[in-house]
Amino acid sequence: MSEAAIRTEGLGRDYGRHHALESVNLAIERGRVVALLGPHGAGTTTFLRLLVGLLEPTNGRSWVLESPSRALPEQIAAKIGYMGDADEPPPWSTIKQLMCLQAESSAEFDRAFFERSMTARELAPASRYGSLSKGQKKWVRAALVLAGRPEIMLMDEPAEGLDPSARQSLYDELRDHVTEGEATAVVATHVIGDIERIADDAAVIDHGRVIAHAALEDLREQVREVQLPADEQMPEFGDSIELLGSRVASDTRLVWVRCAIGSLSELEQSLPAGSTVRSANLETFYLALTQHNSNGRDNDAKEKPK
Amino acid sequence: MYLRLDYQSGEAIYRQIVEQVKYKIASGELSPADRLPSIRDLAKQLKINPRTVVKAYEELQSGGLVVRRQGQGVFVRDGQAAIPARTRHKLIAEIARRMLAEASRLGASEEEVQTILKDAIEEMRSDK
Amino acid sequence: MKIKMPLLAILLRQTLPASLIALPVGCLYVMFTRNVLNWQNPWMALFVLAHSIAIASSLGRFGSPNFAFLYTRGYSRDELWAHKMLGTALCVLMVWSPIALMLWLGVRSAVQDKMFVSPYFPIMMTREAPVPWFWLGGYAILLPLFHYVWIRRAQPLRGENGIVLLAVGVVIVIGILMSFRWHPRWFRALVYTLSAVMIITTLVAGRMLHRDLEVH
């Protein structure tokens, strides 16, 4: 069994009475790319900042490479690459200065890779960070992390604002690095289609809680979208079939389920005539869960006594 | 070895690799004793986790299609494993049954299914 | 712990605006002020105070995106703190040395003599020679204290602002003590001891608390 590269136990963070993150218990194995899915404000940024030790948890604890996040020794801190969503170097810093800054702390900084990445986007080493476009800034910050060849990569919306080809290059490099260096990556994003290609696992965060954590290979085989005529009753599913969510749209009802590949025939048998079963991609899975979650919360709200 | 992966098809990636390699062997694109890409190389080429490649190769190996030679790599088996004709028949019949069930559910007629089968055989022949 | 130049350079640069203002202001004042400078000079005391606050604040913006970036480059907290202190020391030296040298090399007294025909000219250099050391001492006492204040305020779950009041209190006390015309004989020894204790305490405590601070 591989040791957990990243581990959390009951991790939570409050801001006054607002629970930004609650009871997160996660264990991420070495060598995995985890897509952390959730909209802005769901807790993804807070989670990553807790992992890297920038914030103190209100509850629970987290460990990176078996060291506590809030007390990372020098050698471990050097092995963690972090790219914050809104964290920026000072505008007067030049790309060369940033490269040197990163290179000094990383044990093995790949200068050639960084320089190649800069030439690929025609960015001169003497350019000041403040003069770059938003996409260029993201690119530079991502390249700094990747060039450091870290063992752990924590990226908060790294591809947001990048054009599709830049996005693909970034994710490709990330995947290559994870494969080559047996590194581990957690990438928070709300643009799900792109990360589906390279991610191994998906963790869905909604309103501060991790509501799902599964391997993409399993989800591919197990999650199905069922389309029923809207006037049909919700079908009764056996225990082996998990209902993820449902929605009525014009004259059809969409139901999302998860079941083992062996239970597919059971699923088909419990469906009325005229229904179709389709595969579901990661985005569908995410929407089904978060919608279901919000429906649940709305229902709770309605049931509360006045 | 060129493989095309579909991340939206509802089929696990490792299974897609297995199926495509099986097809390549069946159509002759991969010959006996051909060396498959190393786990690392294929993982990098496809931008997937090496464990997924391992899983695919292991399934291919247990299916008798490839052999792993320590220190040398993974090779297409010389001379197919002698699966008894009855087992082979059963396996293919099961696949056929599933395909026909799906086809009828999609509303295809018998003739349509037969045409499709013919076309598929033609395609495989021309790939050889 | 080796010195990492790129980190030091960035930290120093953060203090640049403060120093770019302080240096000419300090030089001009020391060059042209007519009164004999002594250690109780209130303008220079204010100068040291203001410059120290500016330095500590420029290196203590723990809520800013710049700091979040800097604190996640792979450097350990202790490394960051050590380089911050080193950067502080260099910044002070960069501003203080020219001012002190102006005094010690006789530039001030030459200007006072030639431009203002100052009657104090003969005694100026000898009387004023020890004064820059008091200014350096002022920096040495105030900077660790102010760094400590900023670090304390960035403690998890929002550190108390009581520490600001304490620091203000200390500054006021220093100001008051400085303003007396006469000091008893043991005063100097007491001041040196208390200062040493305070400097060491604020440095050690600052380093410890720096490990725990939060960057939002």
PDB file of N, CA and C in Angstrom, chain A residues 77-135:
ATOM      1  N   ALA A  77       9.194  21.605   2.582  1.00  0.00           N
ATOM      2  CA  ALA A  77       8.635  22.823   1.975  1.00  0.00           C
ATOM      3  C   ALA A  77       9.172  23.003   0.554  1.00  0.00           C
ATOM      4  N   ALA A  78      10.433  22.618   0.362  1.00  0.00           N
ATOM      5  CA  ALA A  78      11.047  22.779  -0.958  1.00  0.00           C
ATOM      6  C   ALA A  78      10.460  21.815  -1.981  1.00  0.00           C
ATOM      7  N   LYS A  79       9.776  20.774  -1.510  1.00  0.00           N
ATOM      8  CA  LYS A  79       9.241  19.779  -2.440  1.00  0.00           C
ATOM      9  C   LYS A  79       7.790  20.051  -2.816  1.00  0.00           C
ATOM     10  N   ILE A  80       7.237  21.124  -2.263  1.00  0.00           N
ATOM     11  CA  ILE A  80       5.836  21.428  -2.538  1.00  0.00           C
ATOM     12  C   ILE A  80       5.757  22.608  -3.497  1.00  0.00           C
ATOM     13  N   GLY A  81       5.043  22.425  -4.585  1.00  0.00           N
ATOM     14  CA  GLY A  81       4.827  23.505  -5.538  1.00  0.00           C
ATOM     15  C   GLY A  81       3.399  23.995  -5.388  1.00  0.00           C
ATOM     16  N   TYR A  82       3.238  25.286  -5.143  1.00  0.00           N
ATOM     17  CA  TYR A  82       1.894  25.825  -4.914  1.00  0.00           C
ATOM     18  C   TYR A  82       1.628  26.959  -5.884  1.00  0.00           C
ATOM     19  N   MET A  83       0.484  26.910  -6.489  1.00  0.00           N
ATOM     20  CA  MET A  83       0.093  28.025  -7.359  1.00  0.00           C
ATOM     21  C   MET A  83      -1.252  28.535  -6.885  1.00  0.00           C
ATOM     22  N   GLY A  84      -1.246  29.689  -6.248  1.00  0.00           N
ATOM     23  CA  GLY A  84      -2.473  30.246  -5.714  1.00  0.00           C
ATOM     24  C   GLY A  84      -3.290  30.901  -6.804  1.00  0.00           C
ATOM     25  N   ASP A  85      -4.556  31.032  -6.540  1.00  0.00           N
ATOM     26  CA  ASP A  85      -5.446  31.624  -7.526  1.00  0.00           C
ATOM     27  C   ASP A  85      -5.144  33.104  -7.715  1.00  0.00           C
ATOM     28  N   ALA A  86      -5.080  33.829  -6.608  1.00  0.00           N
ATOM     29  CA  ALA A  86      -4.880  35.275  -6.715  1.00  0.00           C
ATOM     30  C   ALA A  86      -3.514  35.702  -6.207  1.00  0.00           C
ATOM     31  N   ASP A  87      -2.662  34.767  -5.886  1.00  0.00           N
ATOM     32  CA  ASP A  87      -1.335  35.130  -5.379  1.00  0.00           C
ATOM     33  C   ASP A  87      -0.466  35.579  -6.536  1.00  0.00           C
ATOM     34  N   GLU A  88       0.113  36.720  -6.407  1.00  0.00           N
ATOM     35  CA  GLU A  88       0.941  37.236  -7.491  1.00  0.00           C
ATOM     36  C   GLU A  88       2.250  37.766  -6.959  1.00  0.00           C
ATOM     37  N   PRO A  89       3.297  37.647  -7.745  1.00  0.00           N
ATOM     38  CA  PRO A  89       4.542  38.321  -7.352  1.00  0.00           C
ATOM     39  C   PRO A  89       4.374  39.830  -7.531  1.00  0.00           C
ATOM     40  N   PRO A  90       5.274  40.628  -6.956  1.00  0.00           N
ATOM     41  CA  PRO A  90       5.149  42.080  -7.127  1.00  0.00           C
ATOM     42  C   PRO A  90       5.242  42.441  -8.609  1.00  0.00           C
ATOM     43  N   PRO A  91       4.522  43.464  -9.027  1.00  0.00           N
ATOM     44  CA  PRO A  91       4.481  43.786 -10.463  1.00  0.00           C
ATOM     45  C   PRO A  91       5.832  44.189 -11.033  1.00  0.00           C
ATOM     46  N   TRP A  92       6.736  44.673 -10.178  1.00  0.00           N
ATOM     47  CA  TRP A  92       8.025  45.116 -10.705  1.00  0.00           C
ATOM     48  C   TRP A  92       9.006  43.958 -10.896  1.00  0.00           C
ATOM     49  N   SER A  93       8.658  42.765 -10.417  1.00  0.00           N
ATOM     50  CA  SER A  93       9.604  41.650 -10.540  1.00  0.00           C
ATOM     51  C   SER A  93       9.680  41.196 -11.987  1.00  0.00           C
ATOM     52  N   THR A  94      10.881  40.821 -12.417  1.00  0.00           N
ATOM     53  CA  THR A  94      11.040  40.343 -13.784  1.00  0.00           C
ATOM     54  C   THR A  94      10.932  38.821 -13.793  1.00  0.00           C
ATOM     55  N   ILE A  95      10.688  38.282 -14.987  1.00  0.00           N
ATOM     56  CA  ILE A  95      10.557  36.834 -15.117  1.00  0.00           C
ATOM     57  C   ILE A  95      11.848  36.156 -14.670  1.00  0.00           C
ATOM     58  N   LYS A  96      12.961  36.755 -15.000  1.00  0.00           N
ATOM     59  CA  LYS A  96      14.247  36.172 -14.608  1.00  0.00           C
ATOM     60  C   LYS A  96      14.394  36.137 -13.093  1.00  0.00           C
ATOM     61  N   GLN A  97      13.998  37.228 -12.441  1.00  0.00           N
ATOM     62  CA  GLN A  97      14.072  37.278 -10.978  1.00  0.00           C
ATOM     63  C   GLN A  97      13.208  36.198 -10.354  1.00  0.00           C
ATOM     64  N   LEU A  98      12.023  35.998 -10.935  1.00  0.00           N
ATOM     65  CA  LEU A  98      11.116  34.990 -10.400  1.00  0.00           C
ATOM     66  C   LEU A  98      11.708  33.600 -10.585  1.00  0.00           C
ATOM     67  N   MET A  99      12.348  33.395 -11.717  1.00  0.00           N
ATOM     68  CA  MET A  99      12.976  32.108 -11.956  1.00  0.00           C
ATOM     69  C   MET A  99      14.056  31.850 -10.918  1.00  0.00           C
ATOM     70  N   CYS A 100      14.875  32.859 -10.669  1.00  0.00           N
ATOM     71  CA  CYS A 100      15.944  32.689  -9.683  1.00  0.00           C
ATOM     72  C   CYS A 100      15.371  32.450  -8.296  1.00  0.00           C
ATOM     73  N   LEU A 101      14.286  33.167  -7.976  1.00  0.00           N
ATOM     74  CA  LEU A 101      13.662  33.006  -6.667  1.00  0.00           C
ATOM     75  C   LEU A 101      13.188  31.574  -6.466  1.00  0.00           C
ATOM     76  N   GLN A 102      12.528  31.051  -7.488  1.00  0.00           N
ATOM     77  CA  GLN A 102      12.017  29.684  -7.389  1.00  0.00           C
ATOM     78  C   GLN A 102      13.153  28.679  -7.399  1.00  0.00           C
ATOM     79  N   ALA A 103      14.153  28.937  -8.238  1.00  0.00           N
ATOM     80  CA  ALA A 103      15.248  27.979  -8.383  1.00  0.00           C
ATOM     81  C   ALA A 103      16.040  27.817  -7.093  1.00  0.00           C
ATOM     82  N   GLU A 104      16.166  28.901  -6.338  1.00  0.00           N
ATOM     83  CA  GLU A 104      16.941  28.839  -5.103  1.00  0.00           C
ATOM     84  C   GLU A 104      16.325  27.913  -4.073  1.00  0.00           C
ATOM     85  N   SER A 105      15.002  27.794  -4.107  1.00  0.00           N
ATOM     86  CA  SER A 105      14.381  26.982  -3.057  1.00  0.00           C
ATOM     87  C   SER A 105      14.182  25.540  -3.503  1.00  0.00           C
ATOM     88  N   SER A 106      14.042  25.324  -4.811  1.00  0.00           N
ATOM     89  CA  SER A 106      13.785  23.951  -5.264  1.00  0.00           C
ATOM     90  C   SER A 106      15.084  23.185  -5.366  1.00  0.00           C
ATOM     91  N   ALA A 107      15.034  21.938  -4.958  1.00  0.00           N
ATOM     92  CA  ALA A 107      16.230  21.110  -5.004  1.00  0.00           C
ATOM     93  C   ALA A 107      16.649  20.863  -6.444  1.00  0.00           C
ATOM     94  N   GLU A 108      15.662  20.658  -7.337  1.00  0.00           N
ATOM     95  CA  GLU A 108      16.039  20.413  -8.728  1.00  0.00           C
ATOM     96  C   GLU A 108      15.188  21.247  -9.656  1.00  0.00           C
ATOM     97  N   PHE A 109      15.650  22.428  -9.910  1.00  0.00           N
ATOM     98  CA  PHE A 109      14.912  23.339 -10.784  1.00  0.00           C
ATOM     99  C   PHE A 109      15.346  23.107 -12.221  1.00  0.00           C
ATOM    100  N   ASP A 110      14.372  22.885 -13.084  1.00  0.00           N
ATOM    101  CA  ASP A 110      14.679  22.613 -14.480  1.00  0.00           C
ATOM    102  C   ASP A 110      14.671  23.924 -15.267  1.00  0.00           C
ATOM    103  N   ARG A 111      15.829  24.561 -15.311  1.00  0.00           N
ATOM    104  CA  ARG A 111      15.953  25.865 -15.972  1.00  0.00           C
ATOM    105  C   ARG A 111      15.598  25.767 -17.442  1.00  0.00           C
ATOM    106  N   ALA A 112      16.081  24.702 -18.073  1.00  0.00           N
ATOM    107  CA  ALA A 112      15.838  24.543 -19.512  1.00  0.00           C
ATOM    108  C   ALA A 112      14.347  24.487 -19.788  1.00  0.00           C
ATOM    109  N   PHE A 113      13.630  23.741 -18.960  1.00  0.00           N
ATOM    110  CA  PHE A 113      12.186  23.642 -19.129  1.00  0.00           C
ATOM    111  C   PHE A 113      11.534  25.006 -18.971  1.00  0.00           C
ATOM    112  N   PHE A 114      11.916  25.742 -17.950  1.00  0.00           N
ATOM    113  CA  PHE A 114      11.312  27.052 -17.713  1.00  0.00           C
ATOM    114  C   PHE A 114      11.588  27.986 -18.880  1.00  0.00           C
ATOM    115  N   GLU A 115      12.835  27.991 -19.349  1.00  0.00           N
ATOM    116  CA  GLU A 115      13.185  28.890 -20.448  1.00  0.00           C
ATOM    117  C   GLU A 115      12.416  28.524 -21.715  1.00  0.00           C
ATOM    118  N   ARG A 116      12.288  27.211 -21.939  1.00  0.00           N
ATOM    119  CA  ARG A 116      11.504  26.753 -23.103  1.00  0.00           C
ATOM    120  C   ARG A 116      10.063  27.228 -22.981  1.00  0.00           C
ATOM    121  N   SER A 117       9.502  27.112 -21.785  1.00  0.00           N
ATOM    122  CA  SER A 117       8.116  27.530 -21.588  1.00  0.00           C
ATOM    123  C   SER A 117       7.953  29.009 -21.868  1.00  0.00           C
ATOM    124  N   MET A 118       8.950  29.793 -21.517  1.00  0.00           N
ATOM    125  CA  MET A 118       8.849  31.235 -21.739  1.00  0.00           C
ATOM    126  C   MET A 118       8.946  31.561 -23.234  1.00  0.00           C
ATOM    127  N   THR A 119       9.896  30.895 -23.913  1.00  0.00           N
ATOM    128  CA  THR A 119      10.040  31.154 -25.355  1.00  0.00           C
ATOM    129  C   THR A 119       8.795  30.690 -26.093  1.00  0.00           C
ATOM    130  N   ALA A 120       8.185  29.620 -25.615  1.00  0.00           N
ATOM    131  CA  ALA A 120       6.983  29.110 -26.281  1.00  0.00           C
ATOM    132  C   ALA A 120       5.883  30.161 -26.335  1.00  0.00           C
ATOM    133  N   ARG A 121       5.832  31.042 -25.363  1.00  0.00           N
ATOM    134  CA  ARG A 121       4.830  32.099 -25.359  1.00  0.00           C
ATOM    135  C   ARG A 121       5.450  33.460 -25.636  1.00  0.00           C
ATOM    136  N   GLU A 122       6.693  33.428 -26.143  1.00  0.00           N
ATOM    137  CA  GLU A 122       7.400  34.668 -26.485  1.00  0.00           C
ATOM    138  C   GLU A 122       7.485  35.649 -25.326  1.00  0.00           C
ATOM    139  N   LEU A 123       7.883  35.156 -24.175  1.00  0.00           N
ATOM    140  CA  LEU A 123       8.033  36.017 -23.000  1.00  0.00           C
ATOM    141  C   LEU A 123       9.513  36.215 -22.722  1.00  0.00           C
ATOM    142  N   ALA A 124       9.945  37.477 -22.745  1.00  0.00           N
ATOM    143  CA  ALA A 124      11.363  37.760 -22.533  1.00  0.00           C
ATOM    144  C   ALA A 124      11.690  37.737 -21.041  1.00  0.00           C
ATOM    145  N   PRO A 125      12.883  37.257 -20.679  1.00  0.00           N
ATOM    146  CA  PRO A 125      13.254  37.157 -19.261  1.00  0.00           C
ATOM    147  C   PRO A 125      13.226  38.496 -18.543  1.00  0.00           C
ATOM    148  N   ALA A 126      13.438  39.565 -19.316  1.00  0.00           N
ATOM    149  CA  ALA A 126      13.488  40.875 -18.655  1.00  0.00           C
ATOM    150  C   ALA A 126      12.114  41.503 -18.493  1.00  0.00           C
ATOM    151  N   SER A 127      11.060  40.854 -18.992  1.00  0.00           N
ATOM    152  CA  SER A 127       9.718  41.438 -18.877  1.00  0.00           C
ATOM    153  C   SER A 127       9.312  41.515 -17.429  1.00  0.00           C
ATOM    154  N   ARG A 128       8.629  42.614 -17.105  1.00  0.00           N
ATOM    155  CA  ARG A 128       8.139  42.749 -15.740  1.00  0.00           C
ATOM    156  C   ARG A 128       6.801  42.038 -15.643  1.00  0.00           C
ATOM    157  N   TYR A 129       6.601  41.405 -14.515  1.00  0.00           N
ATOM    158  CA  TYR A 129       5.386  40.635 -14.306  1.00  0.00           C
ATOM    159  C   TYR A 129       4.147  41.506 -14.482  1.00  0.00           C
ATOM    160  N   GLY A 130       4.212  42.725 -14.014  1.00  0.00           N
ATOM    161  CA  GLY A 130       3.052  43.619 -14.074  1.00  0.00           C
ATOM    162  C   GLY A 130       2.636  43.968 -15.492  1.00  0.00           C
ATOM    163  N   SER A 131       3.578  43.793 -16.440  1.00  0.00           N
ATOM    164  CA  SER A 131       3.257  44.186 -17.811  1.00  0.00           C
ATOM    165  C   SER A 131       2.613  43.051 -18.594  1.00  0.00           C
ATOM    166  N   LEU A 132       2.492  41.875 -17.979  1.00  0.00           N
ATOM    167  CA  LEU A 132       1.967  40.728 -18.702  1.00  0.00           C
ATOM    168  C   LEU A 132       0.446  40.707 -18.689  1.00  0.00           C
ATOM    169  N   SER A 133      -0.128  39.999 -19.658  1.00  0.00           N
ATOM    170  CA  SER A 133      -1.582  39.836 -19.673  1.00  0.00           C
ATOM    171  C   SER A 133      -1.957  38.789 -18.620  1.00  0.00           C
ATOM    172  N   LYS A 134      -3.253  38.691 -18.349  1.00  0.00           N
ATOM    173  CA  LYS A 134      -3.703  37.773 -17.309  1.00  0.00           C
ATOM    174  C   LYS A 134      -3.298  36.334 -17.615  1.00  0.00           C
ATOM    175  N   GLY A 135      -3.480  35.963 -18.904  1.00  0.00           N
ATOM    176  CA  GLY A 135      -3.126  34.608 -19.295  1.00  0.00           C
ATOM    177  C   GLY A 135      -1.629  34.365 -19.182  1.00  0.00           C
TER     178      GLY A 135
END
